Tab-separated table of C-alpha atoms in Angstrom:
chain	number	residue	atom	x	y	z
A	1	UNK	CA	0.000	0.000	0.000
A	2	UNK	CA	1.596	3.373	-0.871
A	3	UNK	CA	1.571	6.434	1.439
A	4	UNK	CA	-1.828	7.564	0.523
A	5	UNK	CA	-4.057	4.961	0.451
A	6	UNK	CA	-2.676	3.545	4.131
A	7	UNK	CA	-3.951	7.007	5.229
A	8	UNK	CA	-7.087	6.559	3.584
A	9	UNK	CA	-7.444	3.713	5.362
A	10	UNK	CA	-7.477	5.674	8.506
A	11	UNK	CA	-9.542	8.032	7.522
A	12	UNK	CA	-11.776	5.323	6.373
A	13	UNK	CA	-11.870	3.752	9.836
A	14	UNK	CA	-12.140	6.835	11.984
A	15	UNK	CA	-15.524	7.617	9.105
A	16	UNK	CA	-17.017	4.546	10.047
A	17	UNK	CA	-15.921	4.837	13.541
A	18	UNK	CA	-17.656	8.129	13.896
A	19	UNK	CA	-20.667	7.599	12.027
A	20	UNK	CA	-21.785	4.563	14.018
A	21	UNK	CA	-22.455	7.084	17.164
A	22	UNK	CA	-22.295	10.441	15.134
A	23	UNK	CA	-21.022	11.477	18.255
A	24	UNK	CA	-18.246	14.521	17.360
A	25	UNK	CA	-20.305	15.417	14.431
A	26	UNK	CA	-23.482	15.696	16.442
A	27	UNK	CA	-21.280	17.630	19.429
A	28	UNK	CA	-19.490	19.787	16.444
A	29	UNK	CA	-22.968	20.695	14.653
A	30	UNK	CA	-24.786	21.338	17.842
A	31	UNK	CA	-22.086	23.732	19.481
A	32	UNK	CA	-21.176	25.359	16.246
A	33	UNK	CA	-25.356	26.119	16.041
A	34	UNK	CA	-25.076	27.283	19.939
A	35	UNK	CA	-22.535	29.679	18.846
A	36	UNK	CA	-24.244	30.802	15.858
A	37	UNK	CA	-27.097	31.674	17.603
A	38	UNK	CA	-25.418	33.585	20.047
A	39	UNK	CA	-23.705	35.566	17.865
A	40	UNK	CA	-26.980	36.294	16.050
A	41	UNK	CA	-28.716	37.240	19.605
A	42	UNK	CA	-26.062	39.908	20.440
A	43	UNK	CA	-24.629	41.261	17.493
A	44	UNK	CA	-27.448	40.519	14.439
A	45	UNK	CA	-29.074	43.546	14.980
A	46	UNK	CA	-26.354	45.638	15.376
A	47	UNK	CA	-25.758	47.039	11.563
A	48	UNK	CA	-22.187	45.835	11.853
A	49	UNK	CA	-22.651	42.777	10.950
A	50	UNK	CA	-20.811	43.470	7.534
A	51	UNK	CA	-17.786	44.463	9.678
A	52	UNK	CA	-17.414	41.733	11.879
A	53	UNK	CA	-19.324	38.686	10.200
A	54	UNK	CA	-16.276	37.304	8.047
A	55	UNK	CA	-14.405	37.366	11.581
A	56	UNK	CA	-17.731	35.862	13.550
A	57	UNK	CA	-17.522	32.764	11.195
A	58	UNK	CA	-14.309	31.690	11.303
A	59	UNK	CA	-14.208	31.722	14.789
A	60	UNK	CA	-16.853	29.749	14.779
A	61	UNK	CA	-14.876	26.971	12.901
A	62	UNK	CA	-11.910	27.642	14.992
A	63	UNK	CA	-13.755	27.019	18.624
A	64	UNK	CA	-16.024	23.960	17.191
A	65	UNK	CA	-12.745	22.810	15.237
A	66	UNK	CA	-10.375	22.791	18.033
A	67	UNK	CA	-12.679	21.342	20.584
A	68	UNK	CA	-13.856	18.532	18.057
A	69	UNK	CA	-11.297	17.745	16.043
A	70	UNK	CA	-8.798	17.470	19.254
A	71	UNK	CA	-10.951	14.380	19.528
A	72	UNK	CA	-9.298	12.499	16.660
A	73	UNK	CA	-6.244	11.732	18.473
A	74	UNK	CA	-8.048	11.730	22.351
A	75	UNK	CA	-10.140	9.645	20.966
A	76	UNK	CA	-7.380	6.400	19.836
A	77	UNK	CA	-5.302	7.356	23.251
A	78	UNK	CA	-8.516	6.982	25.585
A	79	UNK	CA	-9.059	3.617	24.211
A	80	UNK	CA	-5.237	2.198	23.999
A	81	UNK	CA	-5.760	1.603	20.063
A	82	UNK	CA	-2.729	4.027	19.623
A	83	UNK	CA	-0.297	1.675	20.318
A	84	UNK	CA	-2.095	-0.606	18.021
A	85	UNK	CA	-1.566	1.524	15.079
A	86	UNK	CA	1.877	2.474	15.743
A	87	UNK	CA	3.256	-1.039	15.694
A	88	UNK	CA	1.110	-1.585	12.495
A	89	UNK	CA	3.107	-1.506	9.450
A	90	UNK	CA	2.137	2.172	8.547
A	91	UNK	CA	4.607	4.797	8.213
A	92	UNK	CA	3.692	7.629	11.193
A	93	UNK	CA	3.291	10.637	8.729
A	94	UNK	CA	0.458	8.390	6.752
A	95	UNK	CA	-1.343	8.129	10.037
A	96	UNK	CA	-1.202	12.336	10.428
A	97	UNK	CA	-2.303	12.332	6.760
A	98	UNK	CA	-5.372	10.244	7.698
A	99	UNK	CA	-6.380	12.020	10.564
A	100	UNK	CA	-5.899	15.439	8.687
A	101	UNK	CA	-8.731	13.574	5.637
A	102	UNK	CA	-10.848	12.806	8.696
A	103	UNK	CA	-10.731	15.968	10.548
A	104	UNK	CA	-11.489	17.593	7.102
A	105	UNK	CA	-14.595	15.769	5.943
A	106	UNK	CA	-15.893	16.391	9.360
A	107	UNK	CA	-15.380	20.124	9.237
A	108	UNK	CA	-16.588	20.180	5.609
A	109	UNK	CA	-19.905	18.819	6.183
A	110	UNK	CA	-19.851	21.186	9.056
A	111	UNK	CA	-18.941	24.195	6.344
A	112	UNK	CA	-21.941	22.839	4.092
A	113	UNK	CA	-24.196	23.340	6.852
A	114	UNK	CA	-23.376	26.079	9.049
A	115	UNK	CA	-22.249	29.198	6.111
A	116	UNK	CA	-25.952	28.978	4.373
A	117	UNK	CA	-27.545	29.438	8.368
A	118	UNK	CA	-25.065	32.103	9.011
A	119	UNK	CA	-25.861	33.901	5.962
A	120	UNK	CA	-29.756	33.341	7.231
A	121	UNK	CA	-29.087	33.625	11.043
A	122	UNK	CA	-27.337	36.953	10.881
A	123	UNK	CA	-28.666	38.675	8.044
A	124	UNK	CA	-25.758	39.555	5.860
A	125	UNK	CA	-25.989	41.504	3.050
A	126	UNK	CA	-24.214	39.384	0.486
A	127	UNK	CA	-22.691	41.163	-2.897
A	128	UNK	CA	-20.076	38.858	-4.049
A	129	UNK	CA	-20.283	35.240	-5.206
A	130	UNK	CA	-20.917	32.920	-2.908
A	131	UNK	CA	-19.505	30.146	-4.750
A	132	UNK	CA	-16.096	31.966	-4.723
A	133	UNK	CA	-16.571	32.654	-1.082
A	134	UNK	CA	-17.410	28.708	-0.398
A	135	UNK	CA	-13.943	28.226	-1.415
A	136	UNK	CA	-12.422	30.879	0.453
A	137	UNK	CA	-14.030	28.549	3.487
A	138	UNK	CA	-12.526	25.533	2.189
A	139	UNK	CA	-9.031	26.957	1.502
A	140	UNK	CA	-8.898	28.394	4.749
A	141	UNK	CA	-10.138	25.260	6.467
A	142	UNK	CA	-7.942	22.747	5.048
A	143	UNK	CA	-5.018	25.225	7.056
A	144	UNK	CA	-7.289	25.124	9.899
A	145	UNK	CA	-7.292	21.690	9.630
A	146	UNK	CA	-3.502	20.418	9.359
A	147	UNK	CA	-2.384	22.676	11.685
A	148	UNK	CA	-5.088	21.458	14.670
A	149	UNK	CA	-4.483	17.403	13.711
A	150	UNK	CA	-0.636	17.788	13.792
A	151	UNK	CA	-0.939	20.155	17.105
A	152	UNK	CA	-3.269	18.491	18.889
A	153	UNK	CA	-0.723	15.106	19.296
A	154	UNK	CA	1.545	17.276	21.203
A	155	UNK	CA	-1.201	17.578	24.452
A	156	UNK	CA	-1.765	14.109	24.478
A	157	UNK	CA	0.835	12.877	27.240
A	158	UNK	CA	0.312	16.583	28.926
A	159	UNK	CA	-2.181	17.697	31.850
A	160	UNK	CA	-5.153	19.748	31.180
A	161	UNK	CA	-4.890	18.752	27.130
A	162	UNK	CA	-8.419	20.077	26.401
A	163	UNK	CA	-7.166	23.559	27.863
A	164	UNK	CA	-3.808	22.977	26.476
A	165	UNK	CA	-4.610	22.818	23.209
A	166	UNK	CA	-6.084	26.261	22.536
A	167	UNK	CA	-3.334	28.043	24.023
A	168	UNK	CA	-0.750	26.733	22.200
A	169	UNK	CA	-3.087	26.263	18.676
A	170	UNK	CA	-4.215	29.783	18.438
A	171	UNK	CA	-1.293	32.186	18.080
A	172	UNK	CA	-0.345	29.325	15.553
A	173	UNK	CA	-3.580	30.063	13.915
A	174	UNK	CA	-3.480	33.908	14.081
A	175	UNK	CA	-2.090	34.647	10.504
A	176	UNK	CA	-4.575	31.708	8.764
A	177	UNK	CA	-7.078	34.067	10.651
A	178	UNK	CA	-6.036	37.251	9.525
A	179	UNK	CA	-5.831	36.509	6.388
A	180	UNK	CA	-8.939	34.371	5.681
A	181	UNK	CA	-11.070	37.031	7.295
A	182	UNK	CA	-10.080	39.320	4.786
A	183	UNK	CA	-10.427	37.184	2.240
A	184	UNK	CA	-14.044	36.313	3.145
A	185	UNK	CA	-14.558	39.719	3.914
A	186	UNK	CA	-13.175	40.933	0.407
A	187	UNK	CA	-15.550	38.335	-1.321
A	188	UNK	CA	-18.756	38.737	0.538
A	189	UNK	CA	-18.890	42.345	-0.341
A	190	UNK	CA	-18.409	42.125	-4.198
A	191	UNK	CA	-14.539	41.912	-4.443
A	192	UNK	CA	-13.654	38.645	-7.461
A	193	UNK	CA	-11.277	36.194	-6.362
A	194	UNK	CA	-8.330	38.202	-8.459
A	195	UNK	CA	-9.526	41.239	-5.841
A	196	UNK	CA	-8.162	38.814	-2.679
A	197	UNK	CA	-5.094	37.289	-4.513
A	198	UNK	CA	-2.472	38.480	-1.744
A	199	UNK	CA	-4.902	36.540	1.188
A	200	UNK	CA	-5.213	33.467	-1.334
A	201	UNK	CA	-1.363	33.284	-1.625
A	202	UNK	CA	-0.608	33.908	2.111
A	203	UNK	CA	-3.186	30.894	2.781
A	204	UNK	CA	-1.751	28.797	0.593
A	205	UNK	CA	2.006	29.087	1.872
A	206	UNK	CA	0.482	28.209	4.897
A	207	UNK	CA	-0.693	25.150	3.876
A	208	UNK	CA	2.595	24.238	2.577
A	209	UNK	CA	4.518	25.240	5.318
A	210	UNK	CA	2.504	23.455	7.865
A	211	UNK	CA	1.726	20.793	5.955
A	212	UNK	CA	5.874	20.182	5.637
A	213	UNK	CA	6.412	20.592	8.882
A	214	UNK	CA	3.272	18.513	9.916
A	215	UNK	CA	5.030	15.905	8.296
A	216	UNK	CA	8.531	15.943	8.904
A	217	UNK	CA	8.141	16.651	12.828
A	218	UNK	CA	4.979	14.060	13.278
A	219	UNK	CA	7.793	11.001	14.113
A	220	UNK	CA	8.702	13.415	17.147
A	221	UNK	CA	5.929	13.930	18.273
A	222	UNK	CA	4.010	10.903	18.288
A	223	UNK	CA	6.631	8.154	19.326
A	224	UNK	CA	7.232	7.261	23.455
B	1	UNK	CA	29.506	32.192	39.271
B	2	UNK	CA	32.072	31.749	37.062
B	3	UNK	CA	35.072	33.922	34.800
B	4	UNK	CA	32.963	33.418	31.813
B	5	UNK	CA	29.706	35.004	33.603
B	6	UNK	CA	31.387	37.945	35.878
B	7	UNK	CA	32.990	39.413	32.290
B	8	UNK	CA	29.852	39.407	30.817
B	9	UNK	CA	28.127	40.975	33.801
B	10	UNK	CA	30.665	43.409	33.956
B	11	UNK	CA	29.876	44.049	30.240
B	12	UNK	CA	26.716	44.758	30.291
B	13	UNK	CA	27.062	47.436	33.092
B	14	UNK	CA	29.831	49.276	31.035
B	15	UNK	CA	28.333	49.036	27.899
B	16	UNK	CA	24.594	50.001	28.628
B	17	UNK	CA	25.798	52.788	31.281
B	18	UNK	CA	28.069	54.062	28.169
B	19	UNK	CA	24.640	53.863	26.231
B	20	UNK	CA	22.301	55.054	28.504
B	21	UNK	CA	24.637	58.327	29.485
B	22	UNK	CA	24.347	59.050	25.758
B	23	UNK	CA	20.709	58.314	25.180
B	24	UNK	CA	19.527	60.341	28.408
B	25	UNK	CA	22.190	63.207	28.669
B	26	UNK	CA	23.645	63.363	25.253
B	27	UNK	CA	21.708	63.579	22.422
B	28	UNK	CA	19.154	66.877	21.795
B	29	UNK	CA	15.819	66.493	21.723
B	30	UNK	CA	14.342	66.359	17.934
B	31	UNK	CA	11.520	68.191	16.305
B	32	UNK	CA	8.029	66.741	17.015
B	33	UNK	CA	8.633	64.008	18.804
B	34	UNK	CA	10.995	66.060	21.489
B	35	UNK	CA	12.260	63.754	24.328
B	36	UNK	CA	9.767	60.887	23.679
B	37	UNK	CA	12.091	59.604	20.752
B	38	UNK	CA	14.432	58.636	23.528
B	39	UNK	CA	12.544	55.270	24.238
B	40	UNK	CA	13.408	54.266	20.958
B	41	UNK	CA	16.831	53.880	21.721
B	42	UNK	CA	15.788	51.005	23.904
B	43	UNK	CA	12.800	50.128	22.394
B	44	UNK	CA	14.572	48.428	19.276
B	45	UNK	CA	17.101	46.581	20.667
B	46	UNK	CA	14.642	44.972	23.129
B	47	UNK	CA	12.234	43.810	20.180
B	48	UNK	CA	15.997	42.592	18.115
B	49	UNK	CA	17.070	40.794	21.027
B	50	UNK	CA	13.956	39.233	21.668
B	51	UNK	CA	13.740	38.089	17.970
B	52	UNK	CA	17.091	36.672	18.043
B	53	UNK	CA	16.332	34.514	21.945
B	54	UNK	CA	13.781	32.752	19.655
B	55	UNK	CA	16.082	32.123	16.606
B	56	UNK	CA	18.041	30.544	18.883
B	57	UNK	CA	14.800	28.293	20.401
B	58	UNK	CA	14.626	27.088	17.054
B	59	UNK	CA	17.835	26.078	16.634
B	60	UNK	CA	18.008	24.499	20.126
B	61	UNK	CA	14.619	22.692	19.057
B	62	UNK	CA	16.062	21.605	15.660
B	63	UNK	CA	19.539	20.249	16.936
B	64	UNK	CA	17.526	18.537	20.031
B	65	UNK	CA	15.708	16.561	17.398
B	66	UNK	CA	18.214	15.744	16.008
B	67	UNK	CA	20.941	14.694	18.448
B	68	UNK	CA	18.315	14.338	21.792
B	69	UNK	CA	21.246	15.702	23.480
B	70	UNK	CA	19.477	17.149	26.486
B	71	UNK	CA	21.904	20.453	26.522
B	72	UNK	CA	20.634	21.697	23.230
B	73	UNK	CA	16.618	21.084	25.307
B	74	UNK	CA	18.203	23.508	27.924
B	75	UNK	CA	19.482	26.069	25.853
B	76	UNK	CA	15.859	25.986	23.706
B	77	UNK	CA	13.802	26.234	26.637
B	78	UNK	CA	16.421	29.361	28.456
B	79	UNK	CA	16.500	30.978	25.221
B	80	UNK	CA	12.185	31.439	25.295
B	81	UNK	CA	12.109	32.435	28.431
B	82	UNK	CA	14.591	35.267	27.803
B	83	UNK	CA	13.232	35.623	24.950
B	84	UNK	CA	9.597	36.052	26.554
B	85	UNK	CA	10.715	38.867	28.816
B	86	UNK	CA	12.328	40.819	26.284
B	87	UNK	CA	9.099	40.598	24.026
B	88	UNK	CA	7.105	41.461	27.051
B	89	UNK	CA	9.221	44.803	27.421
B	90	UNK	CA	9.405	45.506	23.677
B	91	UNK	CA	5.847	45.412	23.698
B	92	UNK	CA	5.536	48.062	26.486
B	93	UNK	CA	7.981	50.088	25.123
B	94	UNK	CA	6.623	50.211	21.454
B	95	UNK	CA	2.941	50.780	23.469
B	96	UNK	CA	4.519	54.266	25.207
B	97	UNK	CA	6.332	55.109	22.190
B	98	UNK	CA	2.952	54.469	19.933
B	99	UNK	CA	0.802	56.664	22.016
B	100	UNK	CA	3.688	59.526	21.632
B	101	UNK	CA	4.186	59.283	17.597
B	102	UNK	CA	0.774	57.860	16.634
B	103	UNK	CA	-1.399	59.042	19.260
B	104	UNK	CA	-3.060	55.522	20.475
B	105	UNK	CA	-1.238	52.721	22.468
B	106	UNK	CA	-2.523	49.806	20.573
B	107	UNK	CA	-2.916	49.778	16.671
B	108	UNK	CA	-2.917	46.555	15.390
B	109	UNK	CA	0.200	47.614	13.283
B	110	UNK	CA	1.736	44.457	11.718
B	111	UNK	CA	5.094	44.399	13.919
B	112	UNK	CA	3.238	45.319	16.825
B	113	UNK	CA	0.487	42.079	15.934
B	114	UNK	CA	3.388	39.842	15.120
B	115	UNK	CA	5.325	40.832	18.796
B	116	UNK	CA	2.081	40.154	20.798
B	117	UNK	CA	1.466	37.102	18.589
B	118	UNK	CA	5.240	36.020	19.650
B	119	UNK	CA	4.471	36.291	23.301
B	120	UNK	CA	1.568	34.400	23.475
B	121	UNK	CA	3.368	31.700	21.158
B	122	UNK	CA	6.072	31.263	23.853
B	123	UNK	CA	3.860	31.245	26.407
B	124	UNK	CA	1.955	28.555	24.855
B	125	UNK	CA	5.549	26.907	24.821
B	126	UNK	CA	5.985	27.929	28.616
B	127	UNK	CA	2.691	26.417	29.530
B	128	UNK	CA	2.997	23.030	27.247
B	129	UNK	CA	6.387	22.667	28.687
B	130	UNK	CA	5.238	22.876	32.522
B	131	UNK	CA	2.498	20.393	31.421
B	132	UNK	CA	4.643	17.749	30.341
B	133	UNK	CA	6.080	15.404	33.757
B	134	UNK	CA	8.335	13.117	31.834
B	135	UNK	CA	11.825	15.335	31.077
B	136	UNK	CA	12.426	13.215	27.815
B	137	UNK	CA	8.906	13.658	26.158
B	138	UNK	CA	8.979	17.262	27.254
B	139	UNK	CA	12.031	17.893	25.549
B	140	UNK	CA	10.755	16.187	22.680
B	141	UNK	CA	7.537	18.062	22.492
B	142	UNK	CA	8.287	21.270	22.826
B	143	UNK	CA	11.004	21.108	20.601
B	144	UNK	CA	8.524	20.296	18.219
B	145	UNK	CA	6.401	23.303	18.774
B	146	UNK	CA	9.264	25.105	18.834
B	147	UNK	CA	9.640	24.591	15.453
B	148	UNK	CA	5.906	25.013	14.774
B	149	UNK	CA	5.531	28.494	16.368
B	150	UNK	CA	8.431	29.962	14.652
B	151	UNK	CA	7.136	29.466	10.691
B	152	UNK	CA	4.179	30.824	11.978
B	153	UNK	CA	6.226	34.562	12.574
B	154	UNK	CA	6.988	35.784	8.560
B	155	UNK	CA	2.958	34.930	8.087
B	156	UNK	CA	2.189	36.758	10.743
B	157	UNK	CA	3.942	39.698	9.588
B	158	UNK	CA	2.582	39.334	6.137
B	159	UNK	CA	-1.044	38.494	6.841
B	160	UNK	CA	-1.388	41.345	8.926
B	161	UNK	CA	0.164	43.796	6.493
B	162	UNK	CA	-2.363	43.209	4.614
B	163	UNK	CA	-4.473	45.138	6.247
B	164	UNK	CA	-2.197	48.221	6.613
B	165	UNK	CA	1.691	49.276	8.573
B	166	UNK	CA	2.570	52.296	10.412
B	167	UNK	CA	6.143	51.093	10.978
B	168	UNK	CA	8.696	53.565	9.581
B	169	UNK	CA	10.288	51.558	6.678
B	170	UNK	CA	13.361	53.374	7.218
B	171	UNK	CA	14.241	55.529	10.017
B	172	UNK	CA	16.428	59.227	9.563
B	173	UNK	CA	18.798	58.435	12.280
B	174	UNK	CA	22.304	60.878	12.460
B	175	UNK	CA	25.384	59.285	12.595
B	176	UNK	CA	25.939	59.798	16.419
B	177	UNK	CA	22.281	57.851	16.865
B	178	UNK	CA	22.840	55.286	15.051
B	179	UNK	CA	26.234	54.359	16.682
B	180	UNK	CA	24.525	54.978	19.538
B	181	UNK	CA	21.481	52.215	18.565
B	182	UNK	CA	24.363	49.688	17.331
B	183	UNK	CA	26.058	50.015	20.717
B	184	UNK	CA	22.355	49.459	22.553
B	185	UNK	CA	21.816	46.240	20.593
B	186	UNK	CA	25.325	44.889	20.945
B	187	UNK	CA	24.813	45.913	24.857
B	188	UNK	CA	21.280	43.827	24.731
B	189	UNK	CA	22.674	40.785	23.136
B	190	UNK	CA	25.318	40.677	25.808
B	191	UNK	CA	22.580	40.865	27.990
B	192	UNK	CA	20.670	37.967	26.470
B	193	UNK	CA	23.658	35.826	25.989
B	194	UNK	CA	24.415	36.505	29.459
B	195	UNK	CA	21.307	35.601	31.400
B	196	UNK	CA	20.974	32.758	28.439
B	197	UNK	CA	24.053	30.963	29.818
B	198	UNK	CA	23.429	31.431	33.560
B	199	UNK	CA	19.811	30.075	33.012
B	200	UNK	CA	21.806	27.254	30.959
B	201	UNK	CA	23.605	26.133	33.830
B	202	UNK	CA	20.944	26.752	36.540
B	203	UNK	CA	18.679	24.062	34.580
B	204	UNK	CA	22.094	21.873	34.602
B	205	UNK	CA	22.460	22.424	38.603
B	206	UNK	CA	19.049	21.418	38.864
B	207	UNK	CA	19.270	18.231	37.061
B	208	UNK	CA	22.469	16.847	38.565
B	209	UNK	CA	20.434	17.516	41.959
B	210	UNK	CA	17.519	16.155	41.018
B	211	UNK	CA	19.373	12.777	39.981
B	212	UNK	CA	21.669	13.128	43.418
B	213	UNK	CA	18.535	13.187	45.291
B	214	UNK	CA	16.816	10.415	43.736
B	215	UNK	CA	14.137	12.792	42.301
B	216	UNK	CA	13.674	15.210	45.305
């Protein structure tokens, strides 16, 4: 088996895994609604919401990502199958690459449900293409994404993970943030995707970078 | 305390008394800004220096991968919290020297973001690190994110600039200042390289005592 399909073999197994209880997806769809909702309660009224929605919603993926997809590694540790896949004939940086597919599907289907209700919940004026700001969501989550799975090893033999985790994840985060928030700000009010080029390129050597480093550290961080 | 140490020590006093005696009594005061400008003079070094103590965290976190030679952990995890101090002043500094040029303490200016963003990344480090019981995995760990946090500073800087900079791209210095701001930095760095390598061997102490004492 080469290096991708063992990890799509994880990811397969973590799917099935999770889709017999539904039990992140459930906790990720009900607290990013929770969220949502609050937002809308305090601020959907306010006539800012143009200002500080692009910023509203990708916190919302960050807080419902970190606190679900931390799960993915919690998860194998809590029930002692860790060990099980380490002395498995798989290469270590195929088993980050499998959790990283799994986190991802997981926050996609999130994506697919949660942008339409925000547009709804919050009442934003869109102007630009939505399709082209659907992306924007996707790019920005796949960062999101390797950067949490690879992170959220490093907590696992450390007290207080679940607050661990943020504090260390976050500052990481800060210039996927920064950027993707003006991206999705850019696009929501009319700007093409040509009009948020310097945001899509920041993104994207994010990606890489991380995605490098995911990779080349993950040996270090998962073994004793 | 040993040769090495009391030179530096003595180093530091002479050079940043030399500095200071310049910065305070020397130089005029300049149009618009008047004395104000005078933090600067201590202002950049700080934020230099404190770049640098991470640079070297990274290194220490690379070369601890790679040789798990326990010294290289030390000088990673001394280096940060230097480092973490000196970020923590060249963030107060740059916050009183703001409010003078620009007229607001906070601005959200990209090397301001990308400073604050470097504190809280080392104190993530800090706080991982005191989380971690077993030395070995600790080392191992935080070396990692040691490595992590640091690609995460030029994006930083870049994602933020985005949005707009009210850094001076270059600043009108006169001769006599800028001799004066190359002494302050050398003056900082033997500062940092000072309290770097008695932190160095404090964390070595502690470790041969710890093994003497069976863990007590």
């Amino acid at each position: 088996m080469g290096f991708s399909l063992k990890s799509i073999t994880i990811a397969k197994k973590d799917l099935v895994v999770e889709f017999r209880s539904k039990q992140t997806l459930n906790f990720m769809f009900l607290f990013s609604l929770l969220v949502l909702m609050l937002f809308s309660f305090t601020m959907g009224y306010s006539g800012a919401i143009e200002d500080v929605g692009a910023g509203l919603l990708w916190l919302i993926f960050i807080f419902t990502g970190i606190s679900g997809m931390s799960r993915s590694f919690i998860r194998e540790e809590e029930r002692g199958t860790l060990d099980g896949i380490k002395l498995s004939p798989m290469g270590m940086s195929s088993l980050l690459l499998g959790k990283i597919l799994y986190n991802f599907v997981l926050i996609f289907i999130l994506q697919c449900i949660i942008f339409p209700l925000f547009i709804v919940l919050l009442n934003y004026p869109v102007r630009g293409d939505l399709l082209s700001a659907f992306f924007i969501l996707t790019l920005g989550n796949i960062g999101f994404v390797i950067v949490c799975s690879a992170l959220s090893v490093l907590v696992l033999n450390a007290r207080a993970r679940e607050l661990l985790l943020p504090v260390i994840l976050l500052p990481i985060v800060f210039p996927l943030l920064s950027a993707a928030t003006s991206a999705l700000k850019g696009i929501l009010s009319g700007l093409p995707l040509s009009g948020v080029w310097d945001e899509i390129v920041i993104i994207s050597i994010y990606i890489v970078i991380f995605f490098t480093i995911g990779i080349l550290t993950f040996d270090y961080s998962i073994e004793g | 305390m040993n040769l090495k140490e009391s030179i530096g020590l003595i180093a530091v006093y002479v050079l940043m008394g030399i500095c200071m005696y310049f910065v305070l009594l020397v130089l005029e005061p300049v149009e618009v800004l008047g004395d104000s400008y005078r933090i600067f003079f201590f202002h950049l070094p700080n934020a230099v220096a404190a770049y640098v103590a991470f640079t070297i965290t990274l290194i220490g976190s690379i070369l601890y991968l790679k040789n798990s030679e326990v010294k290289w952990d030390d000088y990673a995890s001394a280096s940060a919290e230097v480092g973490i101090i000196f970020t923590a002043l060249a963030l107060i500094t740059g916050a009183i020297f703001s409010n003078e040029s620009w007229g607001a303490y906070w601005n959200w200016d990209p090397r301001q973001t990308t400073t604050l963003i470097l504190f809280f990344l080392y104190a993530g480090y800090l706080s991982l690190r005191s989380a971690i019981e077993n030395e070995e995995s600790r080392a191992r760990i935080s070396a990692v994110l040691g490595i992590f946090g640091y690609a995460g500073v030029p994006l930083t800087y870049f994602s933020t600039r985005i949005w707009f900079s009210l850094h001076p791209k270059t600043i009108g210095l006169d001769p006599l200042m800028r001799t004066i701001v190359i002494l302050m930095m050398i003056s900082f760095f033997v500062l940092y390289a000072y309290i770097l390598l008695f932190s160095v061997r404090l964390k070595r102490i502690e470790r041969e005592y710890k093994k003497l004492s069976g863990g007590w």
